[in-house]
CSV table of C-alpha atoms and ligand atoms in Angstrom, one decimal:
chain,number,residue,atom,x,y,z
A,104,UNK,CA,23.9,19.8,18.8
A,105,UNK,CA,23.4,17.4,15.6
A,106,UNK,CA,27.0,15.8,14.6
A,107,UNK,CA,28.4,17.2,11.5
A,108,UNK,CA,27.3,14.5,9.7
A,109,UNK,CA,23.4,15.6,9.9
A,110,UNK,CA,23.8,18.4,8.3
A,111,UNK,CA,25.5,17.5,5.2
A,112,UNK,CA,22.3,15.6,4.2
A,113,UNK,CA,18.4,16.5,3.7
A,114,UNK,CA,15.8,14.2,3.7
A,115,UNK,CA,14.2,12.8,0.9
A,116,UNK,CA,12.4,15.8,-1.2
A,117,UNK,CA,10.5,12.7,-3.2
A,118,UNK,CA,8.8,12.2,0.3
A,119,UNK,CA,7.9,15.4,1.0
A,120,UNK,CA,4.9,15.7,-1.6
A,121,UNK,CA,3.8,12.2,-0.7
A,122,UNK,CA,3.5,12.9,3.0
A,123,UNK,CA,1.7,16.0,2.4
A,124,UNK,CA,-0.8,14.2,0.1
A,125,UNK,CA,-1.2,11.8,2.6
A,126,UNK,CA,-2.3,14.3,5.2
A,127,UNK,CA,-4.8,15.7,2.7
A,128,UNK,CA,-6.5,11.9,2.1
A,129,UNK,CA,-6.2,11.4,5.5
A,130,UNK,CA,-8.7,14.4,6.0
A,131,UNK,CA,-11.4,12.5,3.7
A,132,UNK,CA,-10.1,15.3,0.6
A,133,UNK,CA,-10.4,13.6,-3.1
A,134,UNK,CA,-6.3,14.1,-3.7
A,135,UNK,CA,-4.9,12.2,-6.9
A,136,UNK,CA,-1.8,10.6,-6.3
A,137,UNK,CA,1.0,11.1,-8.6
A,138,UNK,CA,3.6,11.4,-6.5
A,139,UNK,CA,4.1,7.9,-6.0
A,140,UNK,CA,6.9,5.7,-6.4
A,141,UNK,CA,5.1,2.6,-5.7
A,142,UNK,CA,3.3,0.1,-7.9
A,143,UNK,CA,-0.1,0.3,-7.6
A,144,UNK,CA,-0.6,-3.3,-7.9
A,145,UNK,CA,-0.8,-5.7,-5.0
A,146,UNK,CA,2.0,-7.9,-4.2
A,147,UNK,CA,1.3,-11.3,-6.2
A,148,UNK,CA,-0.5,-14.1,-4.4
A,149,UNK,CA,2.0,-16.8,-4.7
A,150,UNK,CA,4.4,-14.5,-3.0
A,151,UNK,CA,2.3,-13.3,-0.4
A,152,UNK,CA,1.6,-17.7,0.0
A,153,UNK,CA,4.9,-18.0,0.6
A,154,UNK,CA,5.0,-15.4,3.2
A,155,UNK,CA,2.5,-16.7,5.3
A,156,UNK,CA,3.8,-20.4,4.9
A,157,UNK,CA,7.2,-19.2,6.3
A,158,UNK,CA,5.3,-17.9,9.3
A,159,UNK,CA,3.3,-21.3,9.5
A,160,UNK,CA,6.7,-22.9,9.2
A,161,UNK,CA,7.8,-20.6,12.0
A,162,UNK,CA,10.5,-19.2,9.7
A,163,UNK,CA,10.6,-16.1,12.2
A,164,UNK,CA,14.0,-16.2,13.9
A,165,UNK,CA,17.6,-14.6,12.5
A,166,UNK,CA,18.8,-15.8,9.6
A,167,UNK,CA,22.8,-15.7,8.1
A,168,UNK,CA,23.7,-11.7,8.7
A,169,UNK,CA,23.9,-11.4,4.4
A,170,UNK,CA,20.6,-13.3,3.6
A,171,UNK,CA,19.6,-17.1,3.3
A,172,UNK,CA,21.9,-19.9,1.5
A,173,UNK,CA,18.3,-20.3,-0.6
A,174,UNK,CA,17.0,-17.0,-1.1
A,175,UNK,CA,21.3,-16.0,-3.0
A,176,UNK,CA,20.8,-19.0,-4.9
A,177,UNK,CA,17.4,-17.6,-6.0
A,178,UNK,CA,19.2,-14.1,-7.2
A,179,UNK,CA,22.1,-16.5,-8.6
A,180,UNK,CA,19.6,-17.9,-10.8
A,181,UNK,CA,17.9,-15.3,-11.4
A,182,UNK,CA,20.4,-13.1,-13.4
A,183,UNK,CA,21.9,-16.4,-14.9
A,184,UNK,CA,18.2,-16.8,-17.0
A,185,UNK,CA,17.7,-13.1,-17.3
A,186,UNK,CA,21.5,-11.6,-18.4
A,187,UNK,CA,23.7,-15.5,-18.8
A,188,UNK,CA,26.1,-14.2,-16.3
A,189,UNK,CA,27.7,-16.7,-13.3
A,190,UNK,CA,27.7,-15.5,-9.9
A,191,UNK,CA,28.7,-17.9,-6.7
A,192,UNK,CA,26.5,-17.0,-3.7
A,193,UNK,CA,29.6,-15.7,-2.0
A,194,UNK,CA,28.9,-12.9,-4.3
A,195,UNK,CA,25.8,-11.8,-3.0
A,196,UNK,CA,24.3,-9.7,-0.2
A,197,UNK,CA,20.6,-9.8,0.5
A,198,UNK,CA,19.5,-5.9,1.5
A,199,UNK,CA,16.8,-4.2,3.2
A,200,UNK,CA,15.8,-2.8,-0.5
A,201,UNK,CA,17.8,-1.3,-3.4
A,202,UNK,CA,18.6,1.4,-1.3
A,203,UNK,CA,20.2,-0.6,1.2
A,204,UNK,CA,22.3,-2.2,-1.5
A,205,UNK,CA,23.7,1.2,-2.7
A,206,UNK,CA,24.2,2.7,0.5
A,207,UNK,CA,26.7,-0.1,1.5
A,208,UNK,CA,28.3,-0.4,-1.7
A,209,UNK,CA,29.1,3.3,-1.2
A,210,UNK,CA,29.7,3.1,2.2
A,211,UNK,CA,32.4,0.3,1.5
A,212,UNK,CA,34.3,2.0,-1.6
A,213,UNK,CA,34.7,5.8,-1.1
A,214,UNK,CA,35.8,8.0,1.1
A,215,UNK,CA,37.0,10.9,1.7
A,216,UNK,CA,39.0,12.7,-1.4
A,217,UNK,CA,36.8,10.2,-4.0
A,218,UNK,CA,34.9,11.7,-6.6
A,219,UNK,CA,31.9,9.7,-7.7
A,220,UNK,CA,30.3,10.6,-11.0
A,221,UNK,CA,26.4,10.2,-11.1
A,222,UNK,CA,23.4,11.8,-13.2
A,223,UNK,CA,20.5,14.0,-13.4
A,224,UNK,CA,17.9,14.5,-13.5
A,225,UNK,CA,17.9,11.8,-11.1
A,226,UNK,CA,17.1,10.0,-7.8
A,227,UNK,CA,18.3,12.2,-5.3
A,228,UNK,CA,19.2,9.0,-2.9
A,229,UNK,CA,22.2,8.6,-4.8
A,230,UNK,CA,24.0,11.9,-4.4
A,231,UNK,CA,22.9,11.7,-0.6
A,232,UNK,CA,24.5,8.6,-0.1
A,233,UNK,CA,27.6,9.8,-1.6
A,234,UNK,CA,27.5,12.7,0.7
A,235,UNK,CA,27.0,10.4,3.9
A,236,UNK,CA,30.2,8.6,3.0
A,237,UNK,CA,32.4,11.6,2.6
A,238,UNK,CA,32.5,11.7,-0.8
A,239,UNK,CA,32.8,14.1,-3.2
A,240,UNK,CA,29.1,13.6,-6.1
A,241,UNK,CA,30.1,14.7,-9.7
A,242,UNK,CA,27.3,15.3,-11.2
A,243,UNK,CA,26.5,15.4,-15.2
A,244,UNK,CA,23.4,16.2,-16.8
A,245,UNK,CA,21.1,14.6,-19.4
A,246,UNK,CA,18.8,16.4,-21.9
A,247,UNK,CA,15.2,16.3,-22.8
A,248,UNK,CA,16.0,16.9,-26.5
A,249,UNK,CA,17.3,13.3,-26.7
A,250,UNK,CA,15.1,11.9,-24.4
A,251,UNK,CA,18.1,12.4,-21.5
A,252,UNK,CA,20.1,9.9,-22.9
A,253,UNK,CA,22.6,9.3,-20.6
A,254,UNK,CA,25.7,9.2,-22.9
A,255,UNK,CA,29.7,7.5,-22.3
A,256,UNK,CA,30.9,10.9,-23.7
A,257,UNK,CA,29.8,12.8,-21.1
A,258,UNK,CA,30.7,10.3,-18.2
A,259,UNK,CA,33.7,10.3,-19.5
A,260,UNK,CA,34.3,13.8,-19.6
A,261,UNK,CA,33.6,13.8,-15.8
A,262,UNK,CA,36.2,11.8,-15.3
A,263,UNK,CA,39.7,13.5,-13.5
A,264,UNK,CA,42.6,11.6,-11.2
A,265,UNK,CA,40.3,11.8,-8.2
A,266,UNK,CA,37.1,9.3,-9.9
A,267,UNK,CA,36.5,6.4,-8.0
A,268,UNK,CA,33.3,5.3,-8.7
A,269,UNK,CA,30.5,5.9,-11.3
A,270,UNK,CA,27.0,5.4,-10.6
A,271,UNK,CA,24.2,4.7,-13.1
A,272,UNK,CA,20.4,4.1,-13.0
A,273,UNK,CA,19.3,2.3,-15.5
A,274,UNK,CA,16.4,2.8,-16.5
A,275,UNK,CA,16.6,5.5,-14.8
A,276,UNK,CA,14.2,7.5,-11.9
A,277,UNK,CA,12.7,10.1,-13.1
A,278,UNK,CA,13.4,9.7,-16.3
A,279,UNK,CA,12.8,6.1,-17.1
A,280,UNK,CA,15.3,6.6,-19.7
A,281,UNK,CA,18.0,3.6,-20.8
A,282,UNK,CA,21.7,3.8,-20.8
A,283,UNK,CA,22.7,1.8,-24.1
A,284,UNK,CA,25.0,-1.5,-24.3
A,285,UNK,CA,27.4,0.6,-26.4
A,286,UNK,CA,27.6,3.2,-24.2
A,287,UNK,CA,27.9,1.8,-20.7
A,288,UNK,CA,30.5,-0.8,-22.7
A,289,UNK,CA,32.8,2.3,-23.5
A,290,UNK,CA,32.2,3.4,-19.6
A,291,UNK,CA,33.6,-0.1,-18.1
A,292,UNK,CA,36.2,0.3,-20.4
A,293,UNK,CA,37.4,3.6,-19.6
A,294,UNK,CA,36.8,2.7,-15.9
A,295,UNK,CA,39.0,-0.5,-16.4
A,296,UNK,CA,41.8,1.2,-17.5
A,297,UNK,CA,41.5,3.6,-14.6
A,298,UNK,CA,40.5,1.4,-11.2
A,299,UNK,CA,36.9,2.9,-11.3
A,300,UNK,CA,34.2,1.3,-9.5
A,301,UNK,CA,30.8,1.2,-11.8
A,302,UNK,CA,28.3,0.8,-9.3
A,303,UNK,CA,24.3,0.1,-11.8
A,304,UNK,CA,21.2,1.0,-9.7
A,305,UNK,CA,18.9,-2.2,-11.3
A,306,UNK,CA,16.0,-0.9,-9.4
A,307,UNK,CA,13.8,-1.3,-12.2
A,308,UNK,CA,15.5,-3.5,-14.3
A,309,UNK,CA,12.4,-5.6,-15.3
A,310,UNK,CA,10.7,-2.1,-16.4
A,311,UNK,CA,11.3,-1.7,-19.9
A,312,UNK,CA,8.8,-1.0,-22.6
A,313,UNK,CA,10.5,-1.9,-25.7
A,314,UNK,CA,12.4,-5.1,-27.0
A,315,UNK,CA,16.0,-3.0,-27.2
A,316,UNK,CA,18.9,-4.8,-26.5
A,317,UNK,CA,19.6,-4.1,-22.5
A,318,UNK,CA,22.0,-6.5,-21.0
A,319,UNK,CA,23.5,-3.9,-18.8
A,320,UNK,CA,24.1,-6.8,-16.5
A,321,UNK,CA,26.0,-8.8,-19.2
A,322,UNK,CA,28.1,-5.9,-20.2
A,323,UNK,CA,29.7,-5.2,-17.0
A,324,UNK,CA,30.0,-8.7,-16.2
A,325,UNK,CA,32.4,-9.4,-19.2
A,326,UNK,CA,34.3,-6.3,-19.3
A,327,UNK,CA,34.4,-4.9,-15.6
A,328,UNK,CA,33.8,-8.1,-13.4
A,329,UNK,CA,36.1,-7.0,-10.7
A,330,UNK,CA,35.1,-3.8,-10.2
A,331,UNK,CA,31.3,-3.7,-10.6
A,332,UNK,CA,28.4,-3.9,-8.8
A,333,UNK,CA,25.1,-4.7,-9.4
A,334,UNK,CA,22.4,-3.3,-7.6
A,335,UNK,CA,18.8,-5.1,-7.5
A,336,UNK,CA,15.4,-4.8,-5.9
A,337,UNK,CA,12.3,-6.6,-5.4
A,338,UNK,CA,10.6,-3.5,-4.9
A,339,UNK,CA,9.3,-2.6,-8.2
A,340,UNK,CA,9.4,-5.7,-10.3
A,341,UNK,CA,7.4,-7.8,-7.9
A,342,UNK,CA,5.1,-4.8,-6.4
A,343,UNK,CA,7.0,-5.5,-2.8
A,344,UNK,CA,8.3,-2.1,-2.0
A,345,UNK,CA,7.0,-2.4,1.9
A,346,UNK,CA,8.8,-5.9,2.3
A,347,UNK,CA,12.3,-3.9,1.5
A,348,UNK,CA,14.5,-6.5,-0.2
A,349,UNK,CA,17.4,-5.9,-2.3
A,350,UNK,CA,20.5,-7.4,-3.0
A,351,UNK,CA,24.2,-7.3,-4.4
A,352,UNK,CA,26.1,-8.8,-6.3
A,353,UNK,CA,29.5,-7.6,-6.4
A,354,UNK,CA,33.1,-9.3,-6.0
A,355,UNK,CA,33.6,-11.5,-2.6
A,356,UNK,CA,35.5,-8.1,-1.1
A,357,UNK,CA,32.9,-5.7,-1.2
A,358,UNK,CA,29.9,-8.2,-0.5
A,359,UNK,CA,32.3,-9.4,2.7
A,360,UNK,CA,32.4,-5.5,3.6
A,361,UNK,CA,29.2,-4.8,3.1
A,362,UNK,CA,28.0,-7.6,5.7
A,363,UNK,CA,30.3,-6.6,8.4
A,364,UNK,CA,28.6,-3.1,8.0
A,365,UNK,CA,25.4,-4.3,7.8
A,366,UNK,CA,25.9,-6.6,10.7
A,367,UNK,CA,26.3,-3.4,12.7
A,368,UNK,CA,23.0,-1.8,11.5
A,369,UNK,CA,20.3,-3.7,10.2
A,370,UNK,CA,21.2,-7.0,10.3
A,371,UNK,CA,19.8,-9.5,7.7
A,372,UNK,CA,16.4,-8.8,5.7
A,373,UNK,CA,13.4,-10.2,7.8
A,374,UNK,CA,13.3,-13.7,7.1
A,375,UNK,CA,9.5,-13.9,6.1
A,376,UNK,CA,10.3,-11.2,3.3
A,377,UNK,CA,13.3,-13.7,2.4
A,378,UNK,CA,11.0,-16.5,1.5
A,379,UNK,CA,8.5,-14.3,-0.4
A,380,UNK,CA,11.2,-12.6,-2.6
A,381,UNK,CA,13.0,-16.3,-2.9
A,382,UNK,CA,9.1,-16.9,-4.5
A,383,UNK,CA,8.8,-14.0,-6.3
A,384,UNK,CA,12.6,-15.0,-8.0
A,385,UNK,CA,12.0,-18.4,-8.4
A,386,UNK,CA,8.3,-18.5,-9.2
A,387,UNK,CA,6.4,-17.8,-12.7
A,388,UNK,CA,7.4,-14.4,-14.4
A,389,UNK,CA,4.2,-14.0,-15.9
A,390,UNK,CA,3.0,-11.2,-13.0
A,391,UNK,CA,6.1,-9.3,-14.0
A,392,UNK,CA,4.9,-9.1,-17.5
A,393,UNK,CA,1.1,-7.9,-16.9
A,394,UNK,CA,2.0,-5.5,-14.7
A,395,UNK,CA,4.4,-4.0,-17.4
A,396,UNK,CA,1.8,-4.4,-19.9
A,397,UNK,CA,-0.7,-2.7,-17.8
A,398,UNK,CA,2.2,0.5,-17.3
A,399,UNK,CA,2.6,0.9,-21.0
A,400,UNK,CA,-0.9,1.0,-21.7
A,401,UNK,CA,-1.1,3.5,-18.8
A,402,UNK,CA,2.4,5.5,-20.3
A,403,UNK,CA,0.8,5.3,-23.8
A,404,UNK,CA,-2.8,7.0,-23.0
A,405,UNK,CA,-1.3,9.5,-20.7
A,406,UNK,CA,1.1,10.5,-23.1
A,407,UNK,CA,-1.9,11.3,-25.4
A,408,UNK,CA,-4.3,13.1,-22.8
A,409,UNK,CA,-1.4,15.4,-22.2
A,410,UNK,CA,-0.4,16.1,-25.6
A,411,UNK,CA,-3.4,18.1,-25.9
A,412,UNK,CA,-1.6,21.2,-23.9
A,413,UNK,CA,1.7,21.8,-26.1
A,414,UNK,CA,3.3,23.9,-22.9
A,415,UNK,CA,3.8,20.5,-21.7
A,416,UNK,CA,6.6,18.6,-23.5
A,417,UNK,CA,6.3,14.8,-22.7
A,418,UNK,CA,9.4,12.6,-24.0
A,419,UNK,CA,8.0,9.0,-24.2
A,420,UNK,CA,9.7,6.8,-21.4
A,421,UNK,CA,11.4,3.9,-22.3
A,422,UNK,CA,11.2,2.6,-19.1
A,423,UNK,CA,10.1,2.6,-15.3
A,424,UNK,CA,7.0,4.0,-14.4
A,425,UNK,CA,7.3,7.9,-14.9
A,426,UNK,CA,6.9,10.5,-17.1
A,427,UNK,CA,8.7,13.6,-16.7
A,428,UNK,CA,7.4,16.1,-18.9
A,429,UNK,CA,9.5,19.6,-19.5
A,430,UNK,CA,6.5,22.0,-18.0
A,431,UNK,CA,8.9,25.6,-18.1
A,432,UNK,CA,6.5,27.0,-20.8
A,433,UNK,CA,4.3,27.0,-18.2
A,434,UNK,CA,6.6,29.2,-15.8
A,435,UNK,CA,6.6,32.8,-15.8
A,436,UNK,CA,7.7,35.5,-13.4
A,437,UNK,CA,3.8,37.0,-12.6
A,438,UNK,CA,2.3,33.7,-12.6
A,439,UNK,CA,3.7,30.3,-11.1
A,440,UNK,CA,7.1,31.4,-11.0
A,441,UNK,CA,8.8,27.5,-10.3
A,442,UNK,CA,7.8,23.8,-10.8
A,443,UNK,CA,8.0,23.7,-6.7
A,444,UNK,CA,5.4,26.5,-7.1
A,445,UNK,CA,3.4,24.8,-9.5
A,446,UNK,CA,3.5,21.4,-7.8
A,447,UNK,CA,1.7,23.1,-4.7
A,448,UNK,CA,-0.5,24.3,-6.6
A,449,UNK,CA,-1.8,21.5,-7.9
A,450,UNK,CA,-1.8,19.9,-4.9
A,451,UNK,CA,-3.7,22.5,-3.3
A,452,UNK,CA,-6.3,23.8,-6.2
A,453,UNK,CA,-6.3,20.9,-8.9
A,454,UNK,CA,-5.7,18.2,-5.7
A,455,UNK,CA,-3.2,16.6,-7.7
A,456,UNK,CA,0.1,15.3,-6.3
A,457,UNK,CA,3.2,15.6,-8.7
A,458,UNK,CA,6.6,15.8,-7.8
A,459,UNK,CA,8.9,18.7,-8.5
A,460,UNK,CA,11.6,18.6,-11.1
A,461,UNK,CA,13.7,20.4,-8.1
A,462,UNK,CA,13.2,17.1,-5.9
A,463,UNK,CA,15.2,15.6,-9.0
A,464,UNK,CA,18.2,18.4,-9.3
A,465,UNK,CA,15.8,19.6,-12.2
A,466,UNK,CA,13.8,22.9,-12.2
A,467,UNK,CA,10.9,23.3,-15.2
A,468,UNK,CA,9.9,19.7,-15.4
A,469,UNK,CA,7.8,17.6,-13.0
A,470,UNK,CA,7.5,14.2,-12.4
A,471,UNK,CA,4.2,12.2,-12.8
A,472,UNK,CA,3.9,8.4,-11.7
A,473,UNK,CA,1.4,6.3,-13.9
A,474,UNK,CA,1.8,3.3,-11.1
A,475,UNK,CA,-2.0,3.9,-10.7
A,476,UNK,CA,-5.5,3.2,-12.4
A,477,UNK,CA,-6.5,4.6,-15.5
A,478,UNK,CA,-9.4,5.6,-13.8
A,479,UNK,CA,-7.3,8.2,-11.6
A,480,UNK,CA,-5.1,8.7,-14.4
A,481,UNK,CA,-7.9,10.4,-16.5
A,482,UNK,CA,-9.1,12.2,-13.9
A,483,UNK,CA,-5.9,13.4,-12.7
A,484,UNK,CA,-4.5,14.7,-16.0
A,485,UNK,CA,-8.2,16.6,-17.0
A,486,UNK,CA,-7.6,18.5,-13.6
A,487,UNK,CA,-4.0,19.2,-15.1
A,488,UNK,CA,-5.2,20.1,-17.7
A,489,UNK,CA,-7.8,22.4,-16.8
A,490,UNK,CA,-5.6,23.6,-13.8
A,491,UNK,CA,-3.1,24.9,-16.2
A,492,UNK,CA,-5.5,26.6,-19.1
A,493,UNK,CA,-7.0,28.7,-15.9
A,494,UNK,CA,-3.2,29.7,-15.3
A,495,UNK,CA,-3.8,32.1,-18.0
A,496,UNK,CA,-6.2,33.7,-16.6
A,497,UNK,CA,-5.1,34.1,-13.0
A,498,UNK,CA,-2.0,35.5,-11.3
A,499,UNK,CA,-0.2,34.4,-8.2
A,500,UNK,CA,-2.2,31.3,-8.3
A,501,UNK,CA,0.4,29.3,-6.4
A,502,UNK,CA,1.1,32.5,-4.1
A,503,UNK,CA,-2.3,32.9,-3.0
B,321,PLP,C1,16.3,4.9,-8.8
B,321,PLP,C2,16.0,4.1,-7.6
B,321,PLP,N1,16.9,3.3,-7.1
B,321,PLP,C3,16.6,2.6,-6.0
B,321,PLP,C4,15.4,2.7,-5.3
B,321,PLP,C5,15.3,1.9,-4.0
B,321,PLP,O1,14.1,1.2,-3.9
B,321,PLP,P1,14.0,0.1,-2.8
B,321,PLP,O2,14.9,0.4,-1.6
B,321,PLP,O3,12.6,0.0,-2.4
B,321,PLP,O4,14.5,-1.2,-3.4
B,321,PLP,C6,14.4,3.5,-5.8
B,321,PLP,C7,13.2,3.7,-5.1
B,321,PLP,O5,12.4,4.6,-5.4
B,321,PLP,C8,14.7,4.3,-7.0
B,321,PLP,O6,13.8,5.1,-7.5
């Protein structure tokens, strides 16, 4: 018998489709991979140099329970030259990932009784995490039409005696859409006035396409310092999403709690990973950059190739490495009656791996990464393409 506790959660539906497309490769079949939330790219040589020298150095034992003195200093610095905002390092918590970051941050604030407003379509991590800590998830919903802007009104709206905490991803998964300064500015200030934690999911901070004002970091720091934290990752920005390192910055309270939790779990990040993310922080940005260019020439031609089938509605991302196009036209009671159905299908006619708009709390769309080649992005979107033409012609397809 499973403690409560297990069965308030399910895992990860964003793995699900990965695994089983790893099962198919496995067994030699040609499967394209958009299912992935993972650069494509290799991890950066001067950060994989650093790894290695740590080893040489035998940099291989424990280090300080919250992270290295050098590797906070690095984050320190870090969001000084990116956002001009002042941390101390007893602000900051080095993670086993973004994930890690939010899940003591949550962990630490709420309980049970707390509501904690958050947003979809989006990662499902975060309303799973809320759950874990006995906390209640509000949830509130952004639109296609305007490219799911994620709007104060409606977080604010949310918003009863019982709020504790808000949490926003920015830009967000699977959306890649942005939350605006104006807006989150109204939500610190409306969370000031009330004792509301913001909690900002930075997981792909360094992922935006277009030169729009986006000091999210800035904005919470001047208006909310107290009660905001700020969630980062190497993950994305720096192609390290197997060396899981995060970090937090938050006020010296909830970094001090989250250390005495994490001292009873997972202890500090593996010290080689330390020195490669304090490379990747301190070293030249320049990788940063090509990759991004590289994603919006990928975001750019496969917004094109699918504009040729208008039952697929693509809003242009401003941000991470997704699109999410609104694919209900496609939907209908004698055919593919669900995006769940329709993502199996494609995985197992058209051998293409998308994700479900259902893994995202969002039913008619579907989620395709373009964190691989263009090579495999042409071929994966003809097989689209043609996969959904035949649907005319067929019924059941997904059933069969
Ligand atoms: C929105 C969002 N936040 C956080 C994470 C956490 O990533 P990691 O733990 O690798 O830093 C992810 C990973 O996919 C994500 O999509």
């Amino acid at each position: 018998m499973l403690a409560a506790r297990a069965g308030r959660i399910a895992t990860s539906p964003t793995m699900k489709v990965a695994a089983e497309a790893i099962q198919l490769k496995a067994q030699g079949i040609d499967v394209i991979d958009f299912g992935a939330g993972e650069p494509d790219f290799p991890t950066p040589r001067h950060i994989c140099d650093a790894a290695k020298a740590a080893i040489d150095a035998n940099f291989t034992k424990y280090t300080t329970n919250s992270g290295s003195e050098e590797l906070k200093r690095a984050v320190v610095a870090r969001y000084r030259d990116d956002y001009g905002v002042e941390y101390s390092t007893s602000e900051v918590i080095i993670t086993a990932g973004g994930k890690q970051s939010l899940f003591n941050a949550v962990m630490v604030l709420f309980g049970p009784g707390d509501e904690v407003i958050t947003h979809v379509p989006g990662w499902p991590t975060l309303v799973e995490q809320i759950k874990l800590a006995e906390a209640t998830p509000v949830v509130v919903r952004t639109h296609a039409e305007d490219g799911f802007r994620l709007k104060a009104e409606t977080i604010l709206a949310a918003i009863t005696p019982s709020t504790r905490g808000i949490i926003i991803n920015s830009p967000g998964n699977p959306t890649g859409a942005l939350i605006s300064e104006e807006d989150l500015a109204a939500v610190a200030d409306a969370a000031a006035r009330r004792d509301i934690w913001v909690l900002m999911d930075l997981c792909y901070e360094k992922l935006i396409y277009d030169p729009v004002p986006h000091n999210l970091v800035g904005v919470l720091s001047s208006r909310l310092r107290d009660r905001s934290v700020l969630c980062g990752s190497a993950s994305k920005a720096y192609a390290m999403t197997g060396w899981r390192c995060g970090w937090t910055l938050a006020p010296k309270e909830v970094v001090a709690a989250s250390n005495a939790l994490q001292s009873h779990s997972t202890s500090n990040v593996c010290s080689i990973t330390q020195r490669a993310v304090q490379a990747g922080l301190q070293g030249p940005q320049d990788c940063v950059t090509e990759m991004l260019d590289e994603y919006r020439r990928r975001r750019d031609q496969v917004c094109e190739w699918l504009a040729a089938e208008p039952r697929i509605r693509v809003v242009k991302p401003a941000g991470a490495f997704y699109l999410f196009p609104d694919v209900s036209e496609i939907l209908s009671p004698d055919n593919v009656r669900t995006t769940a159905e329709l993502a199996q299908g494609l995985l197992n006619q058209a051998r293409v791996a998308v994700t479900p708009g259902e893994a995202f709390d969002a039913p008619g769309f579907f989620r395709l990464s373009y964190a691989t080649s263009m090579a495999d992005l042409k071929r994966g979107t003809t097989r689209i393409l043609e996969f959904v033409r035949a649907l005319d012609g067929r019924s059941a397809v997904a059933r069969a």
